[in-house]
Amino acid sequence: MSGFGGFLLRRAVGTVITLLAISVIVYVVFYVTPGNVAQITCGPRCSPAQVHQVAEQLHLGDPLYVRYWHFLQGLFVGQDFSTGTSLEHCAAPCLGQSYQTGQQVLDIILGKLPVSLSLVLGGMVLWLALGVGTGVLSAWRRGRVSERVLTAITLAGTATPVFVIGLVLMIVVCGELQLLPFPEYVAFTDDPEQWAWNLLLPWLSLALIEAATFARLTRAAMLETLAEDHVRTFRAYGVGERAIVGRHALRGAFAPVIALNANNVGSAVGGAVLTETLFGLPGIGQELVHAVKVVDLPVVVGMVLVIAFFVVLANAVADVLYAVADRRVVLA
């Protein structure tokens, strides 16, 4: 196949292969380790009978490739877990069962995922608006005092940790000025207004850090585009500077912004641990930290797989959007 359809097919196949490769790496790292894998998986509080039961469920007596095949079967067709007196079916995609709580890992993740997605997607809107807007203004006002001020602000934002910005915002906005309540997660389906109101401060904390990077990237891409021959031609024909910046230079800066944004969104789903912990948001990041603390290996493995899935999916979407913005990518 050729053209855009062939490009989509290649990216889809590449995404599947990447996910399979990640599943192999994750399985080897977590389940092919020195020591008693069944004991590590089950946790320190399991009895010898429970450890033996886990060893049978993980097929530890079989060759490595057979064990990995059973692991894949759980992801694609599901598997059964013995509870001691009966069998419990785990539907695909089965990420295992927590031996600390008895819950299926997928149910735990699905319960935390809306919180992390709410944080990341809301923050994404803000960091794109602030970052791209600042970058465009900085490139447009190049060499002036306003450009130097914006550059200094973006450098400060890049160097400041998210927990510092979050603490300052809470102290000033929630404590001193009392403009916003201290964040407490409210589900969107329960009250959309309170959902947004309580997440506004975490969104700002996350967005101010990321916006600095987007501002610098947008500024660099804009300056490169503004120096190209076709832009000078537009100026020679009397096209206004605002039209050049808004219609032509900004479009040329979209491609790197799309790529960076996809990478940030994918990694931020599981990487916003500091933000979730600082504001007490019960998302995936906090759950992953808790699972590591109590040595709940199935939950850790499931979280890592889900985070990797979001990163790979976000980059695949970025490739497609990149190709839409610049059709030369399709022929590469």
XYZ file of C-alpha atoms in Angstrom:
332
model
C 0.000 0.000 0.000
C 1.126 3.545 -0.662
C -0.005 7.013 0.322
C -1.756 7.889 3.549
C -3.426 4.466 3.906
C -0.064 2.738 3.720
C 1.357 5.168 6.246
C -1.473 4.384 8.699
C -0.974 0.640 8.216
C 2.768 0.901 8.853
C 2.202 2.951 11.992
C -0.456 0.507 13.263
C 1.829 -2.495 12.725
C 4.718 -0.650 14.336
C 2.553 0.222 17.349
C 1.512 -3.406 17.866
C 5.112 -4.619 17.590
C 6.254 -1.966 20.058
C 3.577 -2.962 22.574
C 4.537 -6.643 22.264
C 8.196 -5.778 22.768
C 7.298 -3.758 25.876
C 5.265 -6.676 27.250
C 8.299 -8.965 26.828
C 10.582 -6.501 28.618
C 8.096 -5.933 31.448
C 7.550 -9.672 31.913
C 11.274 -10.417 31.998
C 12.059 -7.539 34.378
C 9.343 -8.391 36.892
C 8.798 -12.141 36.581
C 12.242 -13.479 35.630
C 14.129 -12.329 38.697
C 16.426 -13.989 41.218
C 14.692 -15.378 44.280
C 11.219 -16.752 44.866
C 9.086 -15.103 42.159
C 5.880 -16.499 43.641
C 6.699 -15.060 47.068
C 7.571 -11.651 45.570
C 4.385 -11.648 43.482
C 2.133 -12.700 46.319
C 3.675 -10.319 48.837
C 5.328 -10.703 52.236
C 2.098 -11.560 54.092
C 1.182 -14.638 52.039
C 1.169 -18.067 53.629
C 3.144 -20.983 52.101
C -0.107 -22.373 50.672
C -0.887 -19.064 48.955
C 2.663 -18.862 47.588
C 2.303 -22.374 46.136
C -1.032 -21.385 44.596
C 0.528 -18.300 42.975
C 3.395 -20.417 41.619
C 0.864 -22.664 39.894
C -1.065 -19.684 38.491
C 2.165 -18.208 37.077
C 3.175 -21.620 35.618
C 6.622 -21.264 37.187
C 7.390 -24.921 36.495
C 7.085 -24.398 32.730
C 9.763 -23.063 30.352
C 10.053 -19.293 30.052
C 8.374 -19.039 26.652
C 5.381 -21.060 27.912
C 5.050 -18.786 30.951
C 5.143 -15.709 28.752
C 2.533 -17.261 26.435
C 0.165 -17.718 29.385
C 0.841 -14.076 30.304
C -0.158 -12.991 26.780
C -3.230 -15.205 26.883
C -4.384 -13.319 29.942
C -4.033 -10.020 28.073
C -5.900 -11.162 24.962
C -8.419 -13.827 26.069
C -8.449 -13.610 29.867
C -7.640 -16.235 32.482
C -8.997 -17.937 35.609
C -7.758 -17.368 39.152
C -8.218 -19.804 42.002
C -9.538 -18.252 45.198
C -9.014 -21.458 47.173
C -12.600 -22.668 47.011
C -13.633 -21.593 43.498
C -12.371 -20.201 40.199
C -12.744 -16.518 39.367
C -12.606 -15.505 35.715
C -10.606 -12.425 34.739
C -11.845 -11.085 31.394
C -9.461 -9.761 28.766
C -7.453 -7.637 28.965
C -6.540 -9.387 32.216
C -3.679 -7.660 34.016
C -3.730 -10.042 36.945
C -5.092 -10.002 40.455
C -3.893 -8.088 43.480
C -2.964 -10.542 46.203
C -3.117 -7.700 48.741
C -6.751 -6.725 48.155
C -8.137 -9.574 46.025
C -9.277 -7.103 43.341
C -8.545 -7.483 39.668
C -5.776 -5.112 38.632
C -7.772 -3.704 35.715
C -10.601 -2.717 38.068
C -8.106 -0.896 40.311
C -6.638 0.978 37.343
C -10.024 1.884 35.872
C -11.016 3.322 39.238
C -7.944 5.602 39.283
C -7.671 6.406 35.571
C -10.386 9.124 35.407
C -8.479 11.150 38.009
C -5.187 11.016 36.104
C -6.859 11.685 32.747
C -8.743 14.646 34.223
C -5.484 16.083 35.543
C -3.473 15.527 32.350
C -6.076 16.555 29.759
C -7.056 19.711 31.624
C -3.406 20.580 32.153
C -2.736 19.919 28.460
C -5.276 22.536 27.377
C -3.641 25.101 29.633
C -0.017 24.283 28.792
C -0.748 24.414 25.049
C -2.588 27.741 25.339
C 0.041 29.312 27.592
C 3.077 27.751 25.940
C 2.184 28.241 22.293
C 0.809 31.726 22.938
C 3.946 32.782 24.821
C 6.201 31.264 22.166
C 4.415 33.044 19.319
C 4.463 36.378 21.148
C 8.141 35.943 22.034
C 9.087 35.227 18.404
C 6.953 38.091 17.128
C 8.496 40.571 19.594
C 12.052 39.334 19.063
C 14.743 41.760 20.239
C 12.375 43.825 22.374
C 12.082 44.123 26.127
C 8.882 42.062 26.203
C 10.679 39.187 24.446
C 13.480 39.196 27.019
C 10.981 39.195 29.871
C 9.070 36.243 28.367
C 12.317 34.331 27.804
C 13.340 34.860 31.442
C 9.932 33.654 32.642
C 10.067 30.498 30.515
C 13.588 29.701 31.741
C 12.437 30.130 35.346
C 9.442 27.893 34.679
C 11.617 25.166 33.193
C 13.971 25.213 36.198
C 11.291 25.240 38.921
C 10.050 21.851 40.260
C 6.326 21.240 40.077
C 5.987 20.763 43.840
C 7.456 24.233 44.454
C 4.950 25.871 42.106
C 2.146 23.785 43.577
C 3.017 24.722 47.168
C 3.307 28.414 46.327
C -0.040 28.370 44.513
C -1.757 26.607 47.422
C -0.308 28.986 49.988
C -1.131 32.116 48.005
C -4.313 31.223 46.115
C -5.972 28.913 48.637
C -4.493 30.189 51.889
C -3.824 33.921 51.663
C -6.254 35.047 48.960
C -8.814 32.223 49.410
C -9.740 32.416 45.735
C -9.954 28.646 45.299
C -10.708 25.768 47.666
C -7.994 23.286 48.575
C -8.264 20.645 45.813
C -10.516 17.680 46.483
C -11.348 15.443 43.542
C -14.990 15.437 42.465
C -16.049 13.153 39.616
C -17.087 14.923 36.437
C -20.313 12.915 36.301
C -21.240 14.053 39.821
C -20.698 17.796 39.409
C -18.860 19.151 36.309
C -18.511 22.628 37.815
C -16.951 21.400 41.068
C -14.789 18.960 39.068
C -13.211 21.849 37.144
C -13.114 24.217 40.132
C -11.231 21.734 42.316
C -8.783 20.743 39.553
C -7.953 24.284 38.451
C -4.989 24.624 40.816
C -3.423 21.232 39.896
C -3.941 22.102 36.221
C -2.113 25.396 36.698
C 0.759 23.720 38.570
C 1.244 21.133 35.843
C 0.670 23.589 33.003
C 3.116 26.235 34.193
C 5.968 23.711 34.107
C 5.086 22.236 30.720
C 4.160 25.587 29.148
C 7.740 26.813 29.596
C 9.040 23.979 27.404
C 6.361 24.544 24.770
C 7.081 28.279 24.735
C 10.768 27.715 24.024
C 10.032 25.109 21.354
C 7.384 27.263 19.657
C 9.656 30.311 19.710
C 12.526 28.388 18.091
C 10.264 26.870 15.416
C 8.630 30.228 14.706
C 11.972 32.003 14.310
C 13.156 29.283 11.935
C 10.000 29.572 9.835
C 10.069 33.382 9.811
C 13.588 33.256 8.353
C 12.578 31.093 5.365
C 12.443 32.386 1.798
C 8.686 32.120 1.314
C 8.078 34.338 4.367
C 10.384 36.992 2.970
C 8.427 36.739 -0.277
C 5.173 37.378 1.573
C 6.696 40.449 3.181
C 7.922 41.686 -0.204
C 4.376 41.431 -1.550
C 3.085 43.530 1.330
C 1.413 40.813 3.406
C 0.868 42.042 6.970
C 3.028 40.717 9.799
C 0.041 39.401 11.743
C -1.131 37.392 8.733
C 2.357 35.985 8.207
C 2.656 34.941 11.838
C -0.889 33.592 12.213
C -1.364 31.838 8.876
C 2.090 30.689 7.811
C 4.730 30.772 10.542
C 2.489 29.263 13.210
C 1.502 26.397 10.928
C 5.174 25.609 10.365
C 5.686 25.403 14.122
C 2.857 22.927 14.652
C 4.794 19.747 13.806
C 7.340 19.803 16.675
C 4.652 20.996 19.092
C 2.439 18.027 18.145
C 5.290 15.571 18.684
C 6.259 17.021 22.075
C 2.658 17.253 23.257
C 1.947 13.604 22.447
C 5.019 12.488 24.352
C 4.101 14.681 27.335
C 0.488 13.496 27.483
C 1.470 9.844 27.331
C 4.130 10.059 30.009
C 2.153 12.463 32.219
C -0.667 9.923 32.688
C 1.608 7.894 34.915
C 4.265 10.479 35.627
C 2.244 13.106 37.481
C 3.062 11.423 40.785
C 4.282 14.609 42.450
C 1.234 16.594 41.387
C -1.200 13.909 42.519
C 0.600 13.427 45.827
C 0.895 17.154 46.509
C -2.803 17.817 45.948
C -4.061 14.490 47.334
C -5.544 13.308 44.036
C -6.246 9.533 44.020
C -4.859 8.862 40.537
C -2.640 6.247 38.907
C 0.559 7.880 40.142
C -0.444 7.647 43.791
C -1.690 4.082 43.343
C 1.615 3.048 41.750
C 3.570 4.496 44.676
C 1.292 2.636 47.120
C 1.656 -0.649 45.195
C 5.446 -0.371 45.274
C 5.365 0.429 49.002
C 3.305 -2.675 49.890
C 5.060 -4.867 47.266
C 1.892 -5.554 45.256
C 3.692 -6.810 42.134
C 0.651 -7.574 39.911
C -0.594 -3.994 40.396
C 2.862 -2.589 39.631
C 3.125 -4.679 36.442
C -0.382 -3.715 35.354
C 0.284 -0.011 35.983
C 3.549 -0.132 34.019
C 1.814 -1.819 31.075
C -1.028 0.712 31.065
C 1.361 3.675 31.266
C 3.448 2.199 28.437
C 0.265 1.734 26.400
C -0.637 5.399 26.788
C 2.877 6.521 25.839
C 2.941 4.358 22.702
C -0.630 5.280 21.743
C 0.041 8.996 22.211
C 3.126 8.814 20.006
C 1.215 6.882 17.346
C -1.479 9.576 17.328
C 1.276 12.195 17.123
C 2.716 10.478 14.042
C -0.680 10.628 12.335
C -1.239 14.285 13.261
C 2.319 15.065 12.160
C 1.558 13.500 8.774
C -1.661 15.512 8.479
C 0.248 18.721 9.221
C 3.121 17.831 6.858
C 2.260 15.314 4.124
C 5.961 14.824 3.345
C 6.064 12.565 6.409
C 3.880 10.028 4.589
C 6.568 9.492 1.980
C 9.371 9.082 4.531
